[in-house]
């Protein structure tokens, strides 16, 4: 059982690497201990989008009168939403299995342990069987970070505190939900459960939501969700979880907040322990596998892609990293670049951004200018969005006249931002962008409108 490549982990980095490797003629083994598709497909990106789309349909129907659509009775049936979520997951997992099979990738279910390196290659043990590979790709993903909060482990054991995995399986909408962490996952789940009828409170240590989201955009999203009834406790630190209550410190005072359920959404950490990295000497730095721009580790013919290298924990980053790995393995020079990778928050309204923020360019001392317009400058946006202005902000390098970053809030932002990522990646100048023809009427025209403000 000798292979050109053994991949440990069947998430976005692992399964795409498998497809690409098999397609290029490499004899490939993929090992997955839980479900093909990883956290993204089974417990993250995809199932959460199913919930959020149902919430968006519900909100549109509830406010349909603004658009001339009158509905006498409407409700969000959470159990039916979960049924559809499971159907979507099954469909996509089946698709991944089919593509791996088509590209002659062997898939083994079980826990992989790296035993070491022999004269024949790297030895990996799964289910009492040993496999040998000329190369290894580590794509073991990440796990939810559990902060050292008093009572949190007991809360997780009792099912009172939930992670992203359990919240997506919750079959009854809680009357109240406290979300610990105002990052992307926390905001998306706060959005859904707010629409579904829960009283939602988000507790965040920082003085803003959205992590490294542009501050102006973050403030707009914050105020939008405050109007929808979500409560935000910023600059607040959770101290204890006990007896159906979350105790947090704010402005030097201890405050208690009762909740039927608590969602722990305080980030993720790379999976680097317990499967034998030390047996081959892979370097781990600050909790992540250290890799270079080709995704190579310090050990010959051992690569690491996806969350496990801690570079940028996004599924689409993992996809590209997987491609870079395989290209280098087959002799095609390819380097990983992180300057133009988009981020999206699938709330309602959506938020999307790519490149530098106003805060980051200021810290770097770059010479830049800002151009921005409300999304209302797009005719289609006005036609489909009543009572919300939105915003598109673009940062321009004054000397090079290229885009440094773009930040948007308003629906369809998730489908538009890749275009700006392409402009940044290609280092297109403003004058080049002005010559592009955007279809009319589309929300994407806002990019053209903002650029022509220069």
Short mmCIF file of C-alpha atoms in Angstrom, two decimals:
data_model
loop_
_atom_site.label_atom_id
_atom_site.label_comp_id
_atom_site.label_asym_id
_atom_site.label_seq_id
_atom_site.Cartn_x
_atom_site.Cartn_y
_atom_site.Cartn_z
CA UNK A 1 0.00 0.00 0.00
CA UNK A 2 2.42 2.60 -1.34
CA UNK A 3 1.20 6.02 -2.51
CA UNK A 4 2.63 9.08 -4.20
CA UNK A 5 0.69 11.25 -1.73
CA UNK A 6 -1.11 10.64 1.55
CA UNK A 7 -3.52 13.38 2.63
CA UNK A 8 -4.58 13.54 6.28
CA UNK A 9 -7.90 15.37 6.54
CA UNK A 10 -10.90 15.48 4.21
CA UNK A 11 -11.99 19.10 4.58
CA UNK A 12 -11.73 21.78 1.85
CA UNK A 13 -7.91 21.62 1.65
CA UNK A 14 -7.81 17.83 1.82
CA UNK A 15 -10.54 16.85 -0.61
CA UNK A 16 -9.61 19.47 -3.22
CA UNK A 17 -5.96 18.45 -3.00
CA UNK A 18 -7.09 14.87 -3.51
CA UNK A 19 -9.08 15.78 -6.61
CA UNK A 20 -6.20 17.78 -8.11
CA UNK A 21 -3.61 15.13 -7.25
CA UNK A 22 -5.65 12.30 -8.72
CA UNK A 23 -6.39 14.30 -11.85
CA UNK A 24 -2.66 14.81 -12.35
CA UNK A 25 -1.93 11.10 -12.11
CA UNK A 26 -0.70 10.86 -8.52
CA UNK A 27 -1.64 7.70 -6.65
CA UNK A 28 -3.42 9.32 -3.73
CA UNK A 29 -4.80 8.23 -0.38
CA UNK A 30 -7.10 10.51 1.62
CA UNK A 31 -7.77 9.79 5.30
CA UNK A 32 -10.70 11.36 7.17
CA UNK A 33 -11.70 10.58 10.76
CA UNK A 34 -15.23 12.10 10.69
CA UNK A 35 -16.98 13.31 7.55
CA UNK A 36 -15.75 14.18 4.08
CA UNK A 37 -16.14 17.91 3.60
CA UNK A 38 -14.81 18.70 7.04
CA UNK A 39 -16.16 21.37 9.38
CA UNK A 40 -16.99 23.71 6.49
CA UNK A 41 -19.41 21.43 4.73
CA UNK A 42 -20.83 19.55 7.71
CA UNK A 43 -20.71 21.94 10.67
CA UNK A 44 -19.87 25.40 9.37
CA UNK A 45 -19.98 27.28 6.08
CA UNK A 46 -22.67 25.35 4.25
CA UNK A 47 -25.20 24.43 6.98
CA UNK A 48 -25.06 27.95 8.42
CA UNK A 49 -25.82 29.40 4.98
CA UNK A 50 -28.87 27.15 4.69
CA UNK A 51 -30.17 28.56 7.99
CA UNK A 52 -29.34 32.14 7.03
CA UNK A 53 -31.05 31.85 3.64
CA UNK A 54 -34.21 30.53 5.29
CA UNK A 55 -34.10 33.49 7.68
CA UNK A 56 -33.69 35.87 4.75
CA UNK A 57 -36.69 34.37 2.95
CA UNK A 58 -38.69 34.66 6.18
CA UNK A 59 -37.67 38.30 6.71
CA UNK A 60 -38.51 39.18 3.10
CA UNK A 61 -41.95 37.61 3.44
CA UNK A 62 -42.55 39.27 6.81
CA UNK A 63 -41.81 42.68 5.33
CA UNK A 64 -43.27 41.89 1.92
CA UNK A 65 -45.87 44.64 2.14
CA UNK A 66 -43.13 47.17 1.34
CA UNK A 67 -42.82 45.45 -2.02
CA UNK A 68 -46.52 44.96 -2.66
CA UNK A 69 -46.64 41.40 -1.35
CA UNK A 70 -49.19 40.79 1.40
CA UNK A 71 -49.01 37.65 3.53
CA UNK A 72 -51.63 36.95 6.18
CA UNK A 73 -49.78 34.31 8.20
CA UNK A 74 -46.11 33.38 8.18
CA UNK A 75 -43.73 31.52 10.46
CA UNK A 76 -40.24 30.09 10.34
CA UNK A 77 -40.39 26.31 10.86
CA UNK A 78 -36.99 25.54 12.34
CA UNK A 79 -37.38 21.75 12.09
CA UNK A 80 -38.05 22.03 8.36
CA UNK A 81 -35.01 24.28 8.03
CA UNK A 82 -32.88 21.59 9.68
CA UNK A 83 -34.29 18.92 7.38
CA UNK A 84 -33.33 21.00 4.37
CA UNK A 85 -29.88 21.66 5.88
CA UNK A 86 -29.23 17.92 6.19
CA UNK A 87 -30.44 17.35 2.64
CA UNK A 88 -28.05 20.01 1.31
CA UNK A 89 -25.12 18.53 3.23
CA UNK A 90 -25.88 15.02 1.94
CA UNK A 91 -26.07 16.29 -1.64
CA UNK A 92 -22.72 18.07 -1.44
CA UNK A 93 -20.91 15.24 0.37
CA UNK A 94 -22.14 12.85 -2.32
CA UNK A 95 -20.70 15.20 -4.92
CA UNK A 96 -17.30 15.23 -3.24
CA UNK A 97 -17.23 11.44 -3.02
CA UNK A 98 -18.10 11.24 -6.71
CA UNK A 99 -15.29 13.61 -7.75
CA UNK A 100 -12.72 11.78 -5.63
CA UNK A 101 -13.83 8.46 -7.10
CA UNK A 102 -13.68 9.92 -10.62
CA UNK A 103 -10.06 10.96 -10.01
CA UNK A 104 -9.11 7.55 -8.56
CA UNK A 105 -8.49 8.83 -5.03
CA UNK A 106 -8.68 6.11 -2.38
CA UNK A 107 -10.55 7.24 0.75
CA UNK A 108 -10.08 5.59 4.14
CA UNK A 109 -12.27 6.40 7.14
CA UNK A 110 -10.46 6.49 10.46
CA UNK A 111 -7.93 8.24 12.66
CA UNK A 112 -4.53 8.73 11.06
CA UNK A 113 -1.32 8.45 13.07
CA UNK A 114 2.05 9.32 11.55
CA UNK A 115 4.46 6.65 12.79
CA UNK A 116 7.62 7.99 11.22
CA UNK A 117 9.70 7.75 8.07
CA UNK A 118 11.17 4.54 6.70
CA UNK A 119 13.46 3.94 3.74
CA UNK A 120 10.31 3.54 1.63
CA UNK A 121 8.55 6.75 2.71
CA UNK A 122 6.31 8.18 5.40
CA UNK A 123 4.39 5.57 7.41
CA UNK A 124 0.82 6.34 8.45
CA UNK A 125 -1.33 4.00 10.52
CA UNK A 126 -5.13 3.88 10.19
CA UNK A 127 -7.40 1.21 11.71
CA UNK A 128 -4.44 -1.14 12.40
CA UNK A 129 -3.33 -0.86 8.78
CA UNK A 130 -0.13 0.87 7.69
CA UNK A 131 0.21 2.97 4.55
CA UNK A 132 3.37 4.42 3.01
CA UNK A 133 3.56 7.66 1.10
CA UNK A 134 6.34 9.46 -0.75
CA UNK A 135 4.74 12.72 0.40
CA UNK A 136 2.36 13.90 3.10
CA UNK A 137 -0.17 16.71 3.05
CA UNK A 138 -1.40 17.67 6.51
CA UNK A 139 -4.92 19.13 6.28
CA UNK A 140 -6.28 18.39 9.73
CA UNK A 141 -8.20 21.66 10.10
CA UNK A 142 -9.04 23.33 13.40
CA UNK A 143 -11.21 23.03 16.51
CA UNK A 144 -13.27 25.54 18.56
CA UNK A 145 -11.18 27.40 21.12
CA UNK A 146 -12.53 27.02 24.65
CA UNK A 147 -11.36 29.98 26.75
CA UNK A 148 -10.50 29.50 30.44
CA UNK A 149 -13.88 30.69 31.76
CA UNK A 150 -15.15 29.31 35.04
CA UNK A 151 -17.99 26.85 34.44
CA UNK A 152 -17.61 26.67 30.67
CA UNK A 153 -16.49 23.02 30.52
CA UNK A 154 -19.38 21.98 32.75
CA UNK A 155 -21.72 24.01 30.53
CA UNK A 156 -20.45 22.20 27.44
CA UNK A 157 -20.92 18.82 29.12
CA UNK A 158 -24.50 19.65 30.14
CA UNK A 159 -25.43 21.01 26.69
CA UNK A 160 -26.11 24.49 28.04
CA UNK A 161 -23.06 25.89 26.23
CA UNK A 162 -22.85 25.07 22.52
CA UNK A 163 -20.14 25.28 19.85
CA UNK A 164 -20.74 25.74 16.12
CA UNK A 165 -21.33 21.98 15.87
CA UNK A 166 -24.17 21.76 18.42
CA UNK A 167 -25.88 25.04 17.56
CA UNK A 168 -26.53 23.78 14.03
CA UNK A 169 -28.21 20.66 15.43
CA UNK A 170 -30.41 22.49 17.95
CA UNK A 171 -33.95 21.36 17.14
CA UNK A 172 -35.78 23.94 19.28
CA UNK A 173 -35.30 27.69 19.06
CA UNK A 174 -34.22 28.94 22.52
CA UNK A 175 -36.18 31.82 24.02
CA UNK A 176 -32.87 33.54 24.77
CA UNK A 177 -29.35 33.08 23.45
CA UNK A 178 -26.08 34.64 24.62
CA UNK A 179 -23.31 34.61 22.02
CA UNK A 180 -19.79 34.82 23.38
CA UNK A 181 -17.76 36.45 20.62
CA UNK A 182 -18.75 38.98 17.98
CA UNK A 183 -16.75 37.56 15.09
CA UNK A 184 -18.09 36.14 11.83
CA UNK A 185 -19.60 32.91 13.21
CA UNK A 186 -21.07 34.65 16.23
CA UNK A 187 -22.69 37.37 14.12
CA UNK A 188 -24.14 34.92 11.60
CA UNK A 189 -25.71 32.75 14.29
CA UNK A 190 -26.95 35.85 16.14
CA UNK A 191 -28.57 36.92 12.88
CA UNK A 192 -30.37 33.62 12.35
CA UNK A 193 -31.64 33.13 15.88
CA UNK A 194 -32.75 36.76 16.06
CA UNK A 195 -34.88 36.17 12.95
CA UNK A 196 -36.12 32.87 14.40
CA UNK A 197 -37.42 34.60 17.53
CA UNK A 198 -34.70 34.28 20.18
CA UNK A 199 -33.74 37.19 22.40
CA UNK A 200 -30.07 37.47 21.40
CA UNK A 201 -27.22 39.12 23.28
CA UNK A 202 -23.69 39.26 21.87
CA UNK A 203 -20.83 39.71 24.35
CA UNK A 204 -17.56 40.86 22.78
CA UNK A 205 -14.22 41.73 24.42
CA UNK A 206 -13.29 44.31 21.77
CA UNK A 207 -14.95 47.69 21.41
CA UNK A 208 -16.37 46.68 18.02
CA UNK A 209 -17.81 43.65 16.22
CA UNK A 210 -16.51 41.78 13.20
CA UNK A 211 -12.85 41.39 14.17
CA UNK A 212 -10.71 43.00 11.45
CA UNK A 213 -13.76 44.23 9.54
CA UNK A 214 -13.51 47.89 8.46
CA UNK A 215 -14.63 49.96 11.43
CA UNK A 216 -17.13 52.11 9.53
CA UNK A 217 -18.77 49.02 8.05
CA UNK A 218 -18.72 47.34 11.47
CA UNK A 219 -20.56 50.28 13.02
CA UNK A 220 -23.24 50.19 10.32
CA UNK A 221 -23.79 46.45 10.88
CA UNK A 222 -23.90 46.99 14.64
CA UNK A 223 -26.53 49.69 14.41
CA UNK A 224 -28.56 47.69 11.89
CA UNK A 225 -28.77 44.71 14.23
CA UNK A 226 -29.47 46.85 17.26
CA UNK A 227 -32.56 48.06 15.39
CA UNK A 228 -33.50 44.41 14.81
CA UNK A 229 -33.39 43.78 18.54
CA UNK A 230 -29.99 42.19 19.11
CA UNK A 231 -28.26 43.51 22.23
CA UNK A 232 -24.50 44.04 22.16
CA UNK A 233 -22.23 44.19 25.17
CA UNK A 234 -18.88 45.45 23.84
CA UNK A 235 -15.61 45.85 25.77
CA UNK A 236 -16.95 43.07 27.98
CA UNK A 237 -15.18 40.01 29.37
CA UNK A 238 -17.06 36.85 30.33
CA UNK A 239 -15.97 35.78 33.82
CA UNK A 240 -18.22 32.84 34.67
CA UNK A 241 -21.03 30.64 33.39
CA UNK A 242 -23.33 29.21 36.06
CA UNK A 243 -26.93 28.20 36.71
CA UNK A 244 -28.32 29.43 33.41
CA UNK A 245 -26.48 32.75 33.64
CA UNK A 246 -23.49 34.36 31.98
CA UNK A 247 -21.48 36.65 34.24
CA UNK A 248 -19.35 39.28 32.51
CA UNK A 249 -17.31 42.31 33.45
CA UNK A 250 -17.93 45.69 31.85
CA UNK A 251 -16.65 49.08 32.97
CA UNK A 252 -15.37 47.51 36.17
CA UNK A 253 -18.76 46.08 37.11
CA UNK A 254 -19.98 42.48 37.15
CA UNK A 255 -23.21 41.92 35.21
CA UNK A 256 -25.38 38.78 34.99
CA UNK A 257 -27.33 37.83 31.87
CA UNK A 258 -29.78 34.92 31.94
CA UNK A 259 -29.98 32.74 28.85
CA UNK A 260 -31.57 29.46 27.86
CA UNK A 261 -28.53 28.63 25.72
CA UNK A 262 -25.02 30.00 25.22
CA UNK A 263 -23.07 29.87 21.96
CA UNK A 264 -19.30 29.79 22.34
CA UNK A 265 -17.86 31.61 19.34
CA UNK A 266 -14.43 32.76 20.44
CA UNK A 267 -12.34 31.55 17.52
CA UNK A 268 -10.63 28.34 16.45
CA UNK A 269 -7.21 26.73 16.89
CA UNK A 270 -5.27 24.48 14.46
CA UNK A 271 -5.36 20.71 14.97
CA UNK A 272 -1.68 19.93 15.45
CA UNK A 273 -1.62 17.47 18.34
CA UNK A 274 -2.22 13.78 18.83
CA UNK A 275 -1.49 12.33 15.39
CA UNK A 276 2.30 12.12 15.28
CA UNK A 277 3.74 15.32 13.82
CA UNK A 278 6.55 15.05 16.37
CA UNK A 279 7.48 11.64 14.97
CA UNK A 280 8.77 13.23 11.78
CA UNK A 281 9.89 16.55 13.28
CA UNK A 282 7.35 18.94 11.73
CA UNK A 283 7.89 22.43 13.13
CA UNK A 284 4.94 23.97 14.95
CA UNK A 285 5.11 27.70 15.65
CA UNK A 286 2.59 29.48 17.89
CA UNK A 287 0.21 26.55 17.65
CA UNK A 288 0.28 26.27 13.83
CA UNK A 289 2.33 24.23 11.37
CA UNK A 290 4.95 26.55 9.92
CA UNK A 291 4.88 26.67 6.13
CA UNK A 292 6.56 28.66 3.37
CA UNK A 293 4.98 30.25 0.31
CA UNK A 294 4.80 26.83 -1.37
CA UNK A 295 3.03 25.41 1.71
CA UNK A 296 6.09 23.26 2.46
CA UNK A 297 6.97 22.47 6.07
CA UNK A 298 10.52 22.13 7.41
CA UNK A 299 10.38 18.39 6.62
CA UNK A 300 11.11 17.30 3.01
CA UNK A 301 8.00 16.39 0.99
CA UNK A 302 5.63 17.28 3.83
CA UNK A 303 3.08 20.02 3.16
CA UNK A 304 0.35 21.67 5.25
CA UNK A 305 -2.76 23.44 3.93
CA UNK A 306 -5.94 24.89 5.40
CA UNK A 307 -6.63 25.95 8.98
CA UNK A 308 -3.80 23.80 10.35
CA UNK A 309 -1.16 26.29 9.15
CA UNK A 310 -3.00 29.18 10.80
CA UNK A 311 -2.44 31.61 7.92
CA UNK A 312 -6.02 32.60 7.15
CA UNK A 313 -8.79 30.29 8.38
CA UNK A 314 -11.18 30.44 5.44
CA UNK A 315 -12.34 27.57 3.23
CA UNK A 316 -11.49 29.40 0.02
CA UNK A 317 -7.98 30.05 1.35
CA UNK A 318 -7.69 26.31 1.97
CA UNK A 319 -8.78 25.58 -1.62
CA UNK A 320 -6.08 27.79 -3.07
CA UNK A 321 -3.44 26.45 -0.67
CA UNK A 322 -4.33 22.91 -1.74
CA UNK A 323 -3.81 23.85 -5.39
CA UNK A 324 -0.44 25.43 -4.61
CA UNK A 325 0.64 22.24 -2.82
CA UNK A 326 -0.29 19.96 -5.69
CA UNK A 327 1.17 22.25 -8.34
CA UNK A 328 4.52 22.23 -6.56
CA UNK A 329 4.38 18.46 -6.10
CA UNK A 330 3.88 17.90 -9.84
CA UNK A 331 6.67 20.34 -10.72
CA UNK A 332 4.61 23.41 -11.57
CA UNK A 333 5.99 26.49 -9.81
CA UNK A 334 3.24 28.16 -7.78
CA UNK A 335 3.30 30.50 -4.80
CA UNK A 336 0.61 31.31 -2.24
CA UNK A 337 -0.42 34.96 -1.92
CA UNK A 338 -2.72 36.26 0.81
CA UNK A 339 -3.08 39.94 -0.17
CA UNK A 340 -6.31 39.57 -2.13
CA UNK A 341 -8.35 36.93 -0.31
CA UNK A 342 -11.95 38.09 0.31
CA UNK A 343 -13.89 37.72 3.55
CA UNK A 344 -17.68 37.61 3.85
CA UNK A 345 -20.20 37.78 6.69
CA UNK A 346 -23.50 36.29 5.49
CA UNK A 347 -25.72 38.35 7.73
CA UNK A 348 -28.71 40.28 6.40
CA UNK A 349 -27.36 42.67 5.14
CA UNK A 350 -24.24 40.92 3.89
CA UNK A 351 -20.76 42.30 4.52
CA UNK A 352 -17.76 41.61 2.28
CA UNK A 353 -14.24 42.93 2.06
CA UNK A 354 -10.85 42.31 0.50
CA UNK A 355 -7.40 43.81 0.95
CA UNK A 356 -6.38 46.58 3.31
CA UNK A 357 -8.64 48.34 5.79
CA UNK A 358 -8.50 52.01 6.67
CA UNK A 359 -6.91 50.99 9.97
CA UNK A 360 -4.24 48.76 8.37
CA UNK A 361 -3.12 51.28 5.74
CA UNK A 362 -2.78 53.92 8.44
CA UNK A 363 -0.66 51.57 10.56
CA UNK A 364 1.55 50.79 7.54
CA UNK A 365 1.95 54.46 6.69
CA UNK A 366 0.68 54.01 3.13
CA UNK A 367 -0.25 57.04 1.05
CA UNK A 368 -3.90 56.45 0.21
CA UNK A 369 -7.23 58.04 -0.45
CA UNK A 370 -10.76 56.83 0.21
CA UNK A 371 -13.71 56.96 -2.14
CA UNK A 372 -17.12 55.73 -1.03
CA UNK A 373 -20.78 55.86 -1.93
CA UNK A 374 -24.02 54.46 -0.53
CA UNK A 375 -25.16 51.30 -2.31
CA UNK A 376 -28.17 53.39 -3.32
CA UNK A 377 -26.11 54.52 -6.32
CA UNK A 378 -26.96 51.11 -7.82
CA UNK A 379 -30.41 51.11 -9.41
CA UNK A 380 -30.97 47.44 -8.73
CA UNK A 381 -30.03 47.86 -5.07
CA UNK A 382 -32.68 50.57 -4.71
CA UNK A 383 -35.25 48.36 -6.45
CA UNK A 384 -34.64 45.44 -4.08
CA UNK A 385 -33.73 47.11 -0.76
CA UNK A 386 -36.17 49.41 0.98
CA UNK A 387 -35.01 51.40 3.99
CA UNK A 388 -31.29 50.54 3.94
CA UNK A 389 -28.56 52.63 2.31
CA UNK A 390 -25.58 50.27 2.43
CA UNK A 391 -22.05 51.41 1.68
CA UNK A 392 -19.19 50.67 -0.70
CA UNK A 393 -15.77 52.01 0.32
CA UNK A 394 -12.63 51.66 -1.80
CA UNK A 395 -9.08 52.50 -0.72
CA UNK A 396 -6.77 53.70 -3.49
CA UNK A 397 -2.97 53.85 -3.56
CA UNK A 398 -2.31 57.51 -4.40
CA UNK A 399 0.95 56.84 -6.22
CA UNK A 400 0.22 53.63 -8.09
CA UNK A 401 -3.50 54.40 -8.62
CA UNK A 402 -4.38 50.81 -7.78
CA UNK A 403 -6.92 49.42 -5.32
CA UNK A 404 -5.62 48.66 -1.83
CA UNK A 405 -8.90 47.43 -0.38
CA UNK A 406 -12.67 47.36 -0.77
CA UNK A 407 -15.38 47.13 1.90
CA UNK A 408 -19.09 46.68 1.29
CA UNK A 409 -22.27 46.26 3.30
CA UNK A 410 -25.46 45.39 1.46
CA UNK A 411 -26.93 42.25 -0.08
CA UNK A 412 -25.12 40.74 -3.08
CA UNK A 413 -21.80 41.96 -1.62
CA UNK A 414 -20.68 38.32 -1.29
CA UNK A 415 -21.15 37.77 -5.02
CA UNK A 416 -19.41 41.00 -6.05
CA UNK A 417 -16.28 41.10 -3.91
CA UNK A 418 -14.37 38.53 -5.98
CA UNK A 419 -14.28 41.07 -8.82
CA UNK A 420 -12.39 43.54 -6.66
CA UNK A 421 -10.11 40.73 -5.46
CA UNK A 422 -9.25 40.12 -9.11
CA UNK A 423 -8.53 43.82 -9.61
CA UNK A 424 -6.16 43.82 -6.63
CA UNK A 425 -4.49 40.55 -7.67
CA UNK A 426 -3.96 41.85 -11.21
CA UNK A 427 -2.86 45.26 -9.89
CA UNK A 428 -5.29 46.96 -12.24
CA UNK A 429 -4.98 50.74 -12.34
CA UNK A 430 -8.00 52.97 -11.83
CA UNK A 431 -8.00 53.99 -15.49
CA UNK A 432 -8.09 50.32 -16.54
CA UNK A 433 -11.06 49.65 -14.26
CA UNK A 434 -12.93 52.62 -15.71
CA UNK A 435 -12.84 50.91 -19.10
CA UNK A 436 -14.62 47.78 -17.82
CA UNK A 437 -18.27 47.34 -18.77
CA UNK A 438 -20.56 46.25 -15.92
CA UNK A 439 -23.99 44.75 -16.74
CA UNK A 440 -26.92 47.06 -16.01
CA UNK A 441 -28.84 47.02 -13.79
CA UNK A 442 -26.72 45.12 -11.27
CA UNK A 443 -25.53 45.86 -7.77
CA UNK A 444 -21.97 45.28 -9.03
CA UNK A 445 -22.18 48.64 -10.81
CA UNK A 446 -21.50 50.26 -7.45
CA UNK A 447 -17.81 49.44 -8.02
CA UNK A 448 -17.82 51.45 -11.22
CA UNK A 449 -19.75 54.29 -9.59
CA UNK A 450 -17.25 54.56 -6.73
CA UNK A 451 -14.21 54.38 -9.04
CA UNK A 452 -15.61 57.21 -11.17
CA UNK A 453 -15.69 59.40 -8.06
CA UNK A 454 -11.91 59.72 -8.49
#
